[in-house]
Coordinates of C-alpha atoms and ligand atoms in Angstrom, one line a residue:
M1 CA -19.4 -0.4 7.4
S2 CA -21.0 -3.6 6.1
V3 CA -18.8 -6.7 5.9
P4 CA -15.4 -5.3 4.9
I5 CA -14.1 -6.8 1.7
L6 CA -10.6 -6.8 3.3
E7 CA -9.9 -7.1 7.0
L8 CA -6.6 -7.3 8.8
D9 CA -7.1 -8.5 12.4
G10 CA -4.0 -8.1 14.6
I11 CA -1.6 -8.8 11.8
A12 CA 2.1 -9.1 12.7
K13 CA 5.4 -10.0 10.9
T14 CA 8.6 -10.4 12.8
Y15 CA 11.9 -11.1 11.1
S16 CA 15.1 -12.4 12.7
V17 CA 18.0 -10.1 11.6
R18 CA 21.6 -9.8 12.5
Q19 CA 23.2 -6.3 12.8
G20 CA 26.7 -7.7 12.1
M21 CA 28.1 -10.9 10.7
F22 CA 28.8 -12.3 14.2
S23 CA 26.1 -10.8 16.2
P24 CA 23.1 -12.8 17.4
K25 CA 19.8 -12.6 15.5
L26 CA 17.5 -10.1 17.0
P27 CA 13.7 -9.8 16.4
L28 CA 12.6 -7.0 14.0
K29 CA 8.9 -6.2 14.2
A30 CA 8.1 -5.0 10.7
V31 CA 4.4 -5.1 11.2
D32 CA 3.2 -5.0 14.9
G33 CA -0.5 -5.9 15.4
V34 CA -2.1 -4.0 12.6
S35 CA -5.9 -4.0 12.4
L36 CA -7.5 -2.4 9.4
K37 CA -10.8 -2.7 7.6
V38 CA -11.4 -1.9 4.0
G39 CA -14.9 -1.5 2.7
R40 CA -16.0 -2.7 -0.7
G41 CA -15.3 0.1 -3.3
E42 CA -13.3 2.2 -0.7
T43 CA -9.9 3.6 -1.4
V44 CA -7.7 3.5 1.7
G45 CA -4.4 5.4 1.6
L46 CA -1.6 3.8 3.7
V47 CA 1.2 6.4 4.4
G48 CA 4.3 6.6 6.3
E49 CA 8.0 7.0 6.0
S50 CA 10.2 4.5 4.3
G51 CA 10.8 1.5 6.8
C52 CA 7.4 2.0 8.6
G53 CA 6.2 -1.4 7.5
K54 CA 3.8 -0.5 4.7
S55 CA 5.5 -2.6 2.0
T56 CA 5.7 -5.6 4.3
L57 CA 2.0 -5.2 5.0
A58 CA 1.4 -5.2 1.1
K59 CA 3.5 -8.5 0.9
L60 CA 1.4 -10.1 3.6
L61 CA -1.9 -9.2 1.8
L62 CA -0.5 -10.6 -1.4
G63 CA 0.5 -13.8 0.2
L64 CA 4.1 -13.2 -0.5
E65 CA 5.0 -13.3 3.2
T66 CA 3.4 -15.4 6.0
P67 CA 2.2 -13.4 9.0
T68 CA 3.7 -14.3 12.4
A69 CA 0.3 -13.6 14.1
G70 CA -3.2 -12.3 13.2
R71 CA -5.5 -13.0 10.4
I72 CA -6.5 -11.7 7.0
L73 CA -10.2 -11.9 6.1
V74 CA -11.6 -11.4 2.7
D75 CA -15.3 -10.8 2.7
G76 CA -15.5 -11.9 6.2
V77 CA -13.8 -15.3 5.6
A78 CA -10.3 -15.9 7.1
V79 CA -7.9 -16.8 4.3
E80 CA -5.9 -19.7 5.6
G81 CA -5.1 -23.4 5.0
G82 CA -3.2 -24.9 2.1
G83 CA -4.7 -22.8 -0.8
W84 CA -4.5 -19.5 0.9
R85 CA -1.9 -17.9 -1.4
K86 CA -3.8 -18.9 -4.5
E87 CA -7.1 -17.7 -3.0
L88 CA -5.5 -14.3 -2.1
S89 CA -4.0 -13.9 -5.5
R90 CA -7.3 -14.5 -7.2
R91 CA -9.0 -11.8 -5.3
I92 CA -6.2 -9.4 -4.5
Q93 CA -3.7 -8.1 -7.2
P94 CA -0.8 -5.8 -6.9
I95 CA 0.5 -2.9 -8.9
F96 CA 4.1 -2.3 -7.8
Q97 CA 6.2 0.8 -7.8
D98 CA 8.7 0.1 -10.5
P99 CA 7.3 -1.1 -13.9
Y100 CA 11.0 -1.5 -15.0
S101 CA 11.7 -4.3 -12.6
S102 CA 8.2 -5.8 -12.0
L103 CA 7.8 -6.8 -15.6
N104 CA 9.9 -9.6 -17.2
P105 CA 11.8 -8.0 -20.1
R106 CA 12.0 -11.3 -22.0
K107 CA 8.3 -11.9 -22.2
T108 CA 5.8 -10.2 -24.4
V109 CA 3.1 -8.1 -23.1
R110 CA 0.6 -10.8 -24.1
Q111 CA 2.6 -13.3 -22.0
I112 CA 2.9 -11.1 -19.1
V113 CA -0.8 -10.1 -18.9
A114 CA -2.1 -13.6 -19.6
M115 CA 0.1 -15.1 -16.8
P116 CA -2.4 -14.7 -14.0
L117 CA -5.1 -16.3 -16.1
E118 CA -2.7 -19.3 -16.9
V119 CA -1.8 -19.7 -13.3
H120 CA -5.4 -19.9 -12.3
G121 CA -6.3 -22.1 -15.2
V122 CA -8.9 -19.5 -16.6
A123 CA -10.1 -20.0 -20.2
T124 CA -8.6 -21.5 -23.3
K125 CA -5.6 -20.0 -25.1
P126 CA -7.6 -18.2 -27.7
E127 CA -10.0 -16.9 -25.0
R128 CA -7.0 -15.7 -23.0
D129 CA -5.7 -13.8 -26.1
K130 CA -9.0 -12.1 -26.5
M131 CA -9.1 -11.2 -22.7
V132 CA -5.7 -9.7 -23.0
E133 CA -6.6 -7.5 -26.0
E134 CA -9.7 -6.4 -24.2
I135 CA -7.9 -5.4 -21.1
L136 CA -5.3 -3.5 -23.1
D137 CA -8.1 -1.4 -24.6
V138 CA -9.3 -0.7 -21.0
V139 CA -5.9 0.6 -19.9
G140 CA -5.4 2.7 -22.9
L141 CA -2.8 0.6 -24.8
P142 CA -3.2 -0.3 -28.5
R143 CA -3.7 -4.1 -29.3
R144 CA -0.5 -4.3 -31.2
A145 CA 1.3 -3.6 -27.9
A146 CA 0.5 -7.2 -27.0
D147 CA 3.4 -8.4 -29.1
S148 CA 6.0 -5.9 -27.7
T149 CA 8.3 -6.5 -24.8
P150 CA 8.5 -4.1 -21.9
N151 CA 11.9 -2.8 -22.9
Q152 CA 10.3 -1.4 -26.1
M153 CA 7.9 0.7 -24.0
S154 CA 8.0 4.0 -22.0
G155 CA 7.6 3.9 -18.2
G156 CA 4.0 5.0 -18.4
Q157 CA 3.2 2.3 -20.9
R158 CA 4.9 -0.3 -18.8
Q159 CA 2.8 0.8 -15.8
R160 CA -0.3 0.4 -18.0
V161 CA 0.9 -3.2 -18.7
A162 CA 1.2 -3.7 -15.0
I163 CA -2.3 -2.5 -14.3
A164 CA -3.6 -4.7 -17.3
R165 CA -2.0 -7.7 -15.6
A166 CA -3.5 -6.7 -12.3
L167 CA -7.0 -6.4 -13.6
V168 CA -7.2 -9.2 -16.2
M169 CA -8.4 -11.6 -13.4
R170 CA -11.0 -9.0 -12.3
P171 CA -9.8 -8.9 -8.7
E172 CA -11.9 -7.3 -6.0
V173 CA -9.0 -5.5 -4.3
V174 CA -6.0 -3.9 -5.9
I175 CA -2.9 -3.2 -3.7
C176 CA -1.2 -0.2 -5.3
D177 CA 2.4 0.1 -3.8
E178 CA 3.7 3.5 -4.8
P179 CA 2.4 3.0 -8.3
T180 CA 3.5 6.4 -9.7
S181 CA 6.6 7.3 -7.8
A182 CA 9.0 5.7 -10.4
L183 CA 7.4 7.7 -13.2
D184 CA 8.1 11.0 -14.7
V185 CA 5.9 13.7 -13.2
S186 CA 4.1 14.3 -16.5
V187 CA 3.0 10.7 -16.6
Q188 CA 2.0 10.3 -13.0
A189 CA -1.3 12.2 -13.3
Q190 CA -2.3 10.1 -16.4
I191 CA -1.8 7.0 -14.3
L192 CA -3.6 8.3 -11.3
N193 CA -6.5 9.4 -13.5
L194 CA -6.5 5.9 -15.1
L195 CA -6.7 4.3 -11.7
L196 CA -9.6 6.6 -10.8
E197 CA -11.5 5.7 -14.0
L198 CA -10.9 2.0 -13.4
R199 CA -12.1 2.1 -9.9
R200 CA -15.4 3.7 -11.2
E201 CA -15.7 1.2 -14.1
F202 CA -14.9 -2.1 -12.2
G203 CA -16.1 -1.0 -8.7
L204 CA -12.5 -1.8 -7.4
T205 CA -11.3 -1.5 -3.9
Y206 CA -7.9 0.0 -3.5
L207 CA -5.3 -0.1 -0.8
F208 CA -3.0 2.7 -2.0
I209 CA 0.4 2.8 -0.4
S210 CA 2.3 6.0 -0.8
H211 CA 4.7 8.4 0.8
N212 CA 3.1 11.1 -1.3
L213 CA 0.3 12.8 0.7
A214 CA -0.8 14.9 -2.2
V215 CA -1.6 11.8 -4.2
V216 CA -3.3 10.2 -1.2
E217 CA -5.4 13.2 -0.6
H218 CA -6.5 13.1 -4.3
L219 CA -7.5 9.5 -4.4
A220 CA -8.2 8.2 -0.8
D221 CA -11.6 8.0 1.0
R222 CA -9.8 7.1 4.2
V223 CA -6.1 7.3 5.3
A224 CA -4.2 5.1 7.7
V225 CA -0.9 6.4 8.9
M226 CA 1.8 3.9 10.0
Y227 CA 4.7 4.4 12.2
L228 CA 7.2 1.7 13.2
G229 CA 4.9 -1.1 12.3
R230 CA 1.8 0.2 13.8
I231 CA -1.2 2.2 12.6
V232 CA -1.3 5.5 14.6
E233 CA -4.2 7.2 13.0
D234 CA -7.0 5.9 10.7
R235 CA -9.7 8.5 9.7
P236 CA -11.7 9.7 6.7
A237 CA -9.3 11.5 4.4
A238 CA -11.1 14.9 4.5
E239 CA -11.1 14.9 8.3
L240 CA -7.5 13.8 8.6
F241 CA -6.2 16.4 6.1
Q242 CA -8.2 19.2 7.7
G243 CA -7.1 18.4 11.2
P244 CA -4.9 15.5 12.0
A245 CA -5.0 14.1 15.6
H246 CA -1.6 12.4 15.8
P247 CA 1.5 14.5 16.1
Y248 CA 3.2 12.3 13.5
T249 CA 0.4 12.9 10.9
R250 CA 0.8 16.6 11.6
A251 CA 4.4 16.4 10.9
L252 CA 3.9 14.5 7.6
L253 CA 1.4 17.1 6.4
D254 CA 3.7 19.9 7.3
S255 CA 6.6 18.4 5.4
V256 CA 7.6 19.8 2.1
L257 CA 6.6 17.2 -0.5
T258 CA 8.7 16.6 -3.4
P259 CA 7.8 14.9 -6.7
E260 CA 11.3 13.4 -7.0
P261 CA 10.9 9.6 -6.9
G262 CA 12.6 7.6 -4.4
L263 CA 13.3 10.6 -1.9
G264 CA 10.5 9.5 0.6
I265 CA 9.1 12.1 2.8
P266 CA 11.6 14.9 3.0
D267 CA 12.2 17.3 5.7
T268 CA 9.6 16.2 8.1
Q269 CA 11.0 18.7 10.8
L270 CA 11.0 15.8 13.2
G271 CA 14.5 16.3 14.7
A272 CA 15.6 12.9 15.7
V273 CA 16.0 10.3 12.8
F274 CA 13.7 7.5 12.2
P275 CA 14.4 5.0 15.0
N276 CA 16.1 1.6 14.6
P277 CA 13.2 -0.9 14.3
I278 CA 15.4 -3.6 16.0
A279 CA 15.6 -1.4 19.1
P280 CA 12.4 0.6 19.1
P281 CA 12.0 3.3 21.8
P282 CA 10.0 2.3 24.9
G283 CA 6.5 3.6 25.4
C284 CA 5.3 5.5 22.4
A285 CA 7.8 4.7 19.6
F286 CA 7.4 8.3 18.3
H287 CA 8.3 9.9 21.6
P288 CA 12.0 10.8 20.8
R289 CA 10.7 12.9 17.9
C290 CA 7.5 14.3 19.4
A291 CA 7.3 17.9 20.8
R292 CA 4.2 16.9 22.9
A293 CA 5.9 14.0 24.6
G294 CA 5.3 13.7 28.3
D295 CA 6.5 11.1 31.0
L296 CA 3.6 8.8 30.2
C297 CA 4.7 8.7 26.6
R298 CA 8.2 7.5 27.5
T299 CA 7.0 4.5 29.4
T300 CA 3.6 3.5 28.1
P301 CA 2.6 2.7 24.6
P302 CA -0.6 4.5 23.7
P303 CA -3.5 2.2 22.9
F304 CA -5.5 2.9 19.6
D305 CA -8.5 4.9 20.6
A306 CA -11.4 3.3 18.6
E307 CA -13.5 6.3 18.9
R308 CA -11.0 9.1 18.1
R309 CA -9.2 6.7 15.6
V310 CA -5.7 7.6 16.9
A311 CA -3.1 6.0 19.1
C312 CA -1.8 9.0 21.2
H313 CA -1.8 9.9 24.9
F314 CA -2.2 13.6 24.0
P315 CA -3.8 13.9 20.6
L316 CA -4.0 17.3 18.9
E317 CA -7.3 19.0 19.1
R318 CA -9.0 20.1 15.9
S319 CA -8.8 23.8 16.9
S320 CA -5.1 23.5 17.4
V321 CA -4.3 22.7 13.7
R322 CA -4.4 24.6 10.5
Ligands
SF4_1 FE1 3.6 12.2 21.1 FE2 3.0 11.1 23.4 FE3 1.3 11.1 21.4 FE4 3.4 9.6 21.3 S1 1.7 9.4 22.8 S2 2.6 10.9 19.7 S3 4.9 10.9 22.2 S4 2.1 12.9 22.5

């Protein structure tokens, strides 16, 4: 890979949380030393159960949270110093899960889509109006929609507005955080196809966060699997879907997927429930749910094997899957 457009270098985010009103604060490692490179024009899928840290990672990339440790590099340059939030938001834009809550219902579509341009002081007001109308064309909304408010629109139309807002600044990277999971099934395919078209047209790079592996398989060039704040497998999508090396990835692929929004990954057949991130299991954090766990797994965290692209003491062989 040439210089990645986006690189996470040992990024960590720890929160201090109380389990009860009078109990002491304890550290919760939401993201625990994640390193990930995303090449220009690549679509990387980030998958894992709810609570694995993928949405915190998205917030760190968008400058909505400050990392506890590690660096974010855009085009090989570390994003830091006073203006890092503004710099990130110029080059990286989000599309969030719920177009009902991510768009201000009191603003018109024109105001919503023009906001990033205003924040960054781009162009004059008439020029901004023109840019808004052009980007509405691109996302398949009529220009008259510019004077509507989000509550006059369907879920699919709202998500098109959110996509227009994300693209109006011509970002290099778009963080798609479950962009279709709040939509009707009939609309999901339209939005996914639009994202694919836009990637081609604008040469975009996507980090596509989803619990829906069918969607990720459809879109992603590469897939990173997260478990309890860490990346446990990171491989080309075709390879990973054909023969995952990590037992957790295997379980995710075996799970019965549902198109129901908000249900996460159902029935992973993993037995034990998702662990409490405040008191993660010792050794490999996945060991209480892993049928392959041995003594080593209970005491020693598996390092990420840069060659096999997996963090597991006893990874699956290709011949043992599917
Ligand atoms: Fe399972 Fe051990 Fe691999 Fe963890 S390290 S996934 S417990 S086999």
